[in-house]
Coordinates of C-alpha atoms and ligand atoms in Angstrom, one line a residue:
X1 CA -4.0 7.9 22.3
X2 CA -7.5 9.3 23.0
X3 CA -10.1 9.6 20.3
X4 CA -9.9 13.4 20.1
X5 CA -6.1 13.4 19.6
X6 CA -6.5 10.8 16.9
X7 CA -9.3 12.7 15.2
X8 CA -7.0 15.8 15.2
X9 CA -4.2 13.9 13.4
X10 CA -6.7 12.5 11.0
X11 CA -8.1 15.9 10.2
X12 CA -4.7 17.4 9.5
X13 CA -3.5 14.5 7.4
X14 CA -6.6 14.5 5.3
X15 CA -6.2 18.2 4.8
X16 CA -2.6 17.6 3.8
X17 CA -3.8 15.0 1.2
X18 CA -6.2 17.5 -0.3
X19 CA -3.3 20.0 -0.8
X20 CA -1.8 17.4 -3.2
X21 CA -4.7 18.0 -5.6
X22 CA -3.2 21.4 -6.2
X23 CA 0.5 20.4 -6.6
X24 CA 0.4 17.0 -8.4
X25 CA -0.7 18.4 -11.8
X26 CA 2.2 20.8 -12.0
X27 CA 4.7 18.1 -10.8
X28 CA 3.4 15.8 -13.6
X29 CA 3.7 18.5 -16.2
X30 CA 7.4 19.0 -15.1
X31 CA 8.0 15.3 -14.7
X32 CA 11.6 14.2 -14.6
X33 CA 12.3 10.5 -14.4
X34 CA 15.5 8.9 -13.2
X35 CA 16.4 5.3 -12.6
X36 CA 17.7 3.7 -9.4
X37 CA 19.0 0.1 -9.6
X38 CA 18.1 -0.6 -13.2
X39 CA 16.2 0.9 -16.1
X40 CA 12.8 -0.5 -14.8
X41 CA 13.4 0.9 -11.3
X42 CA 12.0 4.4 -11.7
X43 CA 11.8 7.5 -9.4
X44 CA 10.4 10.9 -10.4
X45 CA 10.3 14.4 -9.1
X46 CA 6.6 13.6 -8.1
X47 CA 7.7 10.8 -5.7
X48 CA 10.5 13.0 -4.2
X49 CA 8.4 16.2 -3.9
X50 CA 5.5 14.5 -2.3
X51 CA 7.7 12.8 0.3
X52 CA 9.5 16.1 1.0
X53 CA 6.2 17.8 1.3
X54 CA 5.0 15.3 3.9
X55 CA 8.3 15.5 5.8
X56 CA 7.8 19.3 6.0
X57 CA 4.2 18.7 7.2
X58 CA 5.4 16.4 10.0
X59 CA 8.1 18.9 11.1
X60 CA 5.5 21.6 11.3
X61 CA 2.7 19.8 13.1
X62 CA 4.3 16.7 14.8
X63 CA 8.0 17.3 15.1
X64 CA 8.5 14.3 17.4
X65 CA 7.0 11.9 14.8
X66 CA 9.5 9.9 12.6
X67 CA 9.3 9.2 8.9
X68 CA 10.1 5.8 7.4
X69 CA 9.9 6.3 3.7
X70 CA 11.0 4.9 0.3
X71 CA 13.0 7.8 -1.0
X72 CA 15.2 8.3 2.1
X73 CA 17.6 6.5 4.3
X74 CA 15.8 5.1 7.3
X75 CA 18.8 4.0 9.3
X76 CA 18.1 6.4 12.2
X77 CA 14.5 5.3 12.5
X78 CA 13.4 2.8 15.2
X79 CA 10.1 1.7 13.5
X80 CA 8.8 0.0 16.6
X81 CA 9.1 2.9 19.0
X82 CA 7.0 6.1 19.4
X83 CA 5.2 7.7 16.5
X84 CA 6.2 6.4 13.1
X85 CA 4.8 7.2 9.6
X86 CA 5.6 4.6 6.9
X87 CA 5.2 6.2 3.5
X88 CA 5.3 5.3 -0.1
X89 CA 5.0 8.7 -1.8
X90 CA 4.0 7.1 -5.1
X91 CA 3.1 3.5 -5.4
X92 CA 2.9 2.4 -9.0
X93 CA 5.6 4.7 -10.3
X94 CA 5.7 2.8 -13.6
X95 CA 2.0 3.5 -14.0
X96 CA 2.5 7.2 -13.3
X97 CA 5.3 7.5 -15.9
X98 CA 3.7 5.3 -18.6
X99 CA 0.0 5.9 -18.1
X100 CA -0.6 8.8 -15.6
X101 CA -3.1 6.5 -14.0
X102 CA -3.3 3.7 -11.3
X103 CA -0.9 5.0 -8.7
X104 CA -1.4 6.1 -5.2
X105 CA 0.1 7.7 -2.1
X106 CA 0.3 5.4 1.0
X107 CA 0.7 6.2 4.6
X108 CA 0.6 4.0 7.7
X109 CA 0.9 5.5 11.2
X110 CA 2.2 3.3 14.0
X111 CA 2.4 4.1 17.7
X112 CA 4.9 1.8 19.4
X113 CA 4.5 -0.6 16.5
X114 CA 0.6 -0.6 16.6
X115 CA -1.1 0.3 13.4
X116 CA -3.3 3.3 14.3
X117 CA -4.2 5.2 11.1
X118 CA -3.8 4.3 7.4
X119 CA -4.4 6.1 4.1
X120 CA -4.2 5.0 0.5
X121 CA -5.0 7.9 -1.8
X122 CA -5.9 6.9 -5.3
X123 CA -5.2 10.4 -6.6
X124 CA -6.1 9.9 -10.3
X125 CA -9.6 8.8 -9.3
X126 CA -9.8 11.0 -6.2
X127 CA -10.6 8.0 -3.9
X128 CA -9.2 8.2 -0.4
X129 CA -9.2 4.9 1.5
X130 CA -8.8 5.4 5.3
X131 CA -8.7 3.2 8.3
X132 CA -8.8 4.3 11.9
X133 CA -7.9 1.9 14.7
X134 CA -11.1 0.5 16.3
X135 CA -13.3 2.7 14.1
X136 CA -13.4 0.9 10.8
X137 CA -12.4 1.7 7.2
X138 CA -13.7 4.2 4.8
X139 CA -13.7 5.3 1.2
X140 CA -14.1 9.1 0.8
X141 CA -15.5 9.1 4.4
X142 CA -18.2 6.4 3.6
X143 CA -17.8 3.4 5.8
X144 CA -16.7 0.2 4.1
X145 CA -18.2 -3.1 5.2
X146 CA -16.3 -6.4 5.6
X147 CA -16.4 -8.1 2.1
X148 CA -18.4 -11.2 1.7
X149 CA -16.6 -14.6 1.7
X150 CA -15.0 -15.3 -1.6
X151 CA -14.0 -18.8 -2.4
X152 CA -11.0 -19.1 -4.8
X153 CA -13.1 -20.5 -7.6
X154 CA -15.3 -17.4 -7.5
X155 CA -12.4 -14.9 -7.0
X156 CA -10.2 -12.7 -9.1
X157 CA -6.6 -12.8 -7.8
X158 CA -3.7 -10.5 -8.4
X159 CA 0.1 -11.1 -8.5
X160 CA 3.1 -10.2 -10.7
X161 CA 3.5 -13.0 -13.2
X162 CA 7.2 -12.1 -13.6
X163 CA 7.9 -13.7 -10.2
X164 CA 5.7 -16.9 -10.4
X165 CA 6.9 -20.1 -11.9
X166 CA 4.8 -21.2 -14.9
X167 CA 3.2 -24.2 -13.3
X168 CA 2.1 -22.0 -10.4
X169 CA 0.6 -19.4 -12.7
X170 CA -1.4 -22.1 -14.5
X171 CA -2.5 -23.6 -11.2
X172 CA -3.6 -20.3 -9.8
X173 CA -5.4 -19.5 -13.0
X174 CA -7.3 -22.7 -13.1
X175 CA -8.2 -22.7 -9.4
X176 CA -9.5 -19.1 -9.4
X177 CA -12.2 -17.3 -11.4
X178 CA -9.7 -15.0 -13.1
X179 CA -6.5 -12.9 -13.0
X180 CA -6.0 -9.1 -12.9
X181 CA -3.0 -7.0 -11.9
X182 CA -3.1 -3.2 -11.6
X183 CA 0.6 -2.8 -10.9
X184 CA 0.3 -0.9 -7.6
X185 CA 0.6 -2.9 -4.5
X186 CA -1.6 -0.4 -2.7
X187 CA -4.3 -0.3 -5.3
X188 CA -4.3 -4.0 -5.9
X189 CA -4.8 -4.3 -2.1
X190 CA -7.8 -1.8 -2.2
X191 CA -9.6 -4.2 -4.5
X192 CA -9.3 -6.8 -1.8
X193 CA -10.7 -4.3 0.7
X194 CA -13.7 -3.8 -1.6
X195 CA -14.3 -7.6 -2.2
X196 CA -13.5 -7.1 -5.9
X197 CA -10.4 -9.3 -5.7
X198 CA -10.0 -12.3 -3.5
X199 CA -6.3 -11.8 -2.9
X200 CA -3.2 -9.8 -3.9
X201 CA 0.3 -11.3 -3.5
X202 CA 3.6 -9.5 -3.7
X203 CA 6.6 -11.8 -3.2
X204 CA 9.1 -9.0 -2.3
X205 CA 7.5 -5.9 -0.9
X206 CA 9.3 -3.3 1.2
X207 CA 7.7 -1.9 4.4
X208 CA 6.2 1.1 2.6
X209 CA 4.4 -1.3 0.2
X210 CA 2.5 -3.0 2.9
X211 CA 2.4 -0.8 6.1
X212 CA -0.9 0.9 5.3
X213 CA -2.7 -2.4 4.6
X214 CA -2.3 -3.8 8.2
X215 CA -5.1 -1.6 9.7
X216 CA -7.4 -2.1 6.7
X217 CA -7.0 -5.9 7.0
X218 CA -7.8 -5.7 10.8
X219 CA -10.8 -3.4 10.4
X220 CA -12.2 -5.3 7.4
X221 CA -11.7 -8.9 8.6
X222 CA -9.1 -9.8 5.9
X223 CA -6.1 -12.0 6.3
X224 CA -2.7 -10.5 5.8
X225 CA 0.2 -12.8 6.4
X226 CA 3.6 -14.0 5.0
X227 CA 3.4 -16.6 2.3
X228 CA 4.3 -19.2 5.0
X229 CA 1.1 -18.1 6.8
X230 CA 2.9 -16.5 9.7
X231 CA 2.6 -12.9 11.1
X232 CA 4.1 -10.2 9.0
X233 CA 6.5 -7.6 10.5
X234 CA 5.7 -4.2 9.1
X235 CA 9.2 -2.9 9.4
X236 CA 10.8 -5.9 7.7
X237 CA 8.1 -6.7 5.2
X238 CA 8.9 -9.6 2.8
X239 CA 6.7 -12.0 0.8
X240 CA 3.0 -11.2 1.6
X241 CA -0.6 -11.9 0.8
X242 CA -3.6 -9.8 1.6
X243 CA -6.7 -11.9 1.2
X244 CA -10.4 -12.5 1.7
X245 CA -10.4 -15.0 4.5
X246 CA -12.3 -17.6 2.4
X247 CA -9.6 -18.1 -0.2
X248 CA -6.4 -17.3 1.7
X249 CA -5.3 -20.9 2.6
X250 CA -6.0 -22.2 -0.8
X251 CA -3.9 -19.5 -2.5
X252 CA -1.0 -20.2 -0.2
X253 CA -1.3 -24.0 -0.7
X254 CA -0.8 -23.4 -4.5
X255 CA 2.0 -20.9 -4.0
X256 CA 3.9 -23.2 -1.7
X257 CA 3.6 -26.3 -3.8
X258 CA 6.7 -27.0 -6.0
X259 CA 8.4 -23.8 -4.7
X260 CA 6.0 -21.8 -6.9
X261 CA 7.4 -18.3 -6.6
X262 CA 10.6 -16.2 -6.6
X263 CA 11.3 -13.0 -4.7
Ligands
NAP1 P1 6.0 -2.2 -11.4 O1 4.9 -1.7 -12.2 O2 7.3 -1.5 -11.4 O3 5.5 -2.2 -9.8 C1 4.3 -2.9 -9.4 C2 4.2 -2.8 -8.0 O4 5.2 -3.5 -7.3 C3 4.2 -1.4 -7.4 O5 3.5 -1.4 -6.2 C4 5.7 -1.2 -7.1 O6 6.0 -0.2 -6.1 C5 6.1 -2.6 -6.6 N1 7.5 -3.0 -6.8 C6 8.4 -2.3 -7.6 N2 9.5 -3.0 -7.6 C7 9.3 -4.1 -6.9 C8 10.1 -5.2 -6.6 N3 11.4 -5.4 -7.0 N4 9.6 -6.2 -5.8 C9 8.3 -6.1 -5.3 N5 7.5 -5.1 -5.6 C10 8.0 -4.1 -6.4 O7 6.1 -3.7 -11.7 P2 6.7 -4.3 -13.0 O8 7.0 -3.3 -14.0 O9 5.8 -5.5 -13.4 O10 8.1 -4.9 -12.4 C11 9.2 -4.1 -12.2 C12 10.2 -5.0 -11.3 O11 9.6 -5.2 -10.0 C13 10.4 -6.3 -11.9 O12 11.8 -6.7 -11.6 C14 9.5 -7.2 -11.1 O13 9.9 -8.5 -11.0 C15 9.5 -6.5 -9.7 N6 8.2 -6.8 -9.0 C16 8.2 -7.8 -8.2 C17 7.0 -8.1 -7.6 C18 6.9 -9.3 -6.7 O14 5.8 -9.8 -6.3 N7 8.1 -9.8 -6.3 C19 5.9 -7.3 -7.7 C20 6.0 -6.2 -8.6 C21 7.1 -6.0 -9.2 P3 6.6 1.2 -6.6 O15 5.8 1.8 -7.7 O16 6.6 2.1 -5.4 O17 8.1 0.9 -7.1
CA2 CA1 5.7 0.7 -3.8
CA3 CA1 7.2 4.1 -4.6

């Protein structure tokens, strides 16, 4: 795709994201929460409406593009062919329901399986993270630079303690500078983009939890791999780490010692 066509898509998507500023407050005011597989697995009208709204946007502007998203069946989508948008309409739904803070909207655009455009919109703080293939990554249109090398002993790391074995939690804590977890795979990842966190680990993400991060990792010189240090498949997802390159191997070594994590 030429630069002009890509800029046109970027302009339209960024405009679509600004329209959310007008509709999210009302959606939150009318919030209805339902559960999916168990009482902790939440979905709200906010998630559903934002996804529907984006689906309508695609139909209007790019009818040939496919949507691969959390709150729909994706059986008919071939994620590796043509123009595909992978979407998590709200990442951090628990945070939205319980705190009305620390959630985001995530979009990853792939052409024939190639990450081409990515957005992570931290709506509560009005911070838009964007990556464009070959052109770098941005926060609110200001270029981001590659974070400095962070050794594990100097790094804050992020993971869900519910899925780590106790010995592994202790080992990670003593090998790193500290532990923080926001509870949104997208926003925990943005801290790695900014060099605030050394690494974020999720042992069981779905495609929409990690699709957007591929391009940021590429443009910012970060490592994004499976927990076996192999290439990740965006359409299959599975255990993942996004990490500053200076602490990636050490985190994986600890995670893989003594079968340290569960899915
Ligand atoms: P949470 O606040 O519900 O979610 C934290 C982050 O993890 C969000 O990005 C969320 O995406 C995502 N997530 C939600 N369910 C997940 C799952 N089953 N596996 C992996 N990621 C998931 O987290 P929580 O309240 O601490 O935990 C809720 C449940 O999710 C628990 O059963 C927990 O074990 C599991 N979880 C597992 C991991 C992992 O690394 N394996 C990480 C987080 C949560 P959405 O907001 O879009 O759902
Ligand atoms: Ca998610
Ligand atoms: Ca979600």
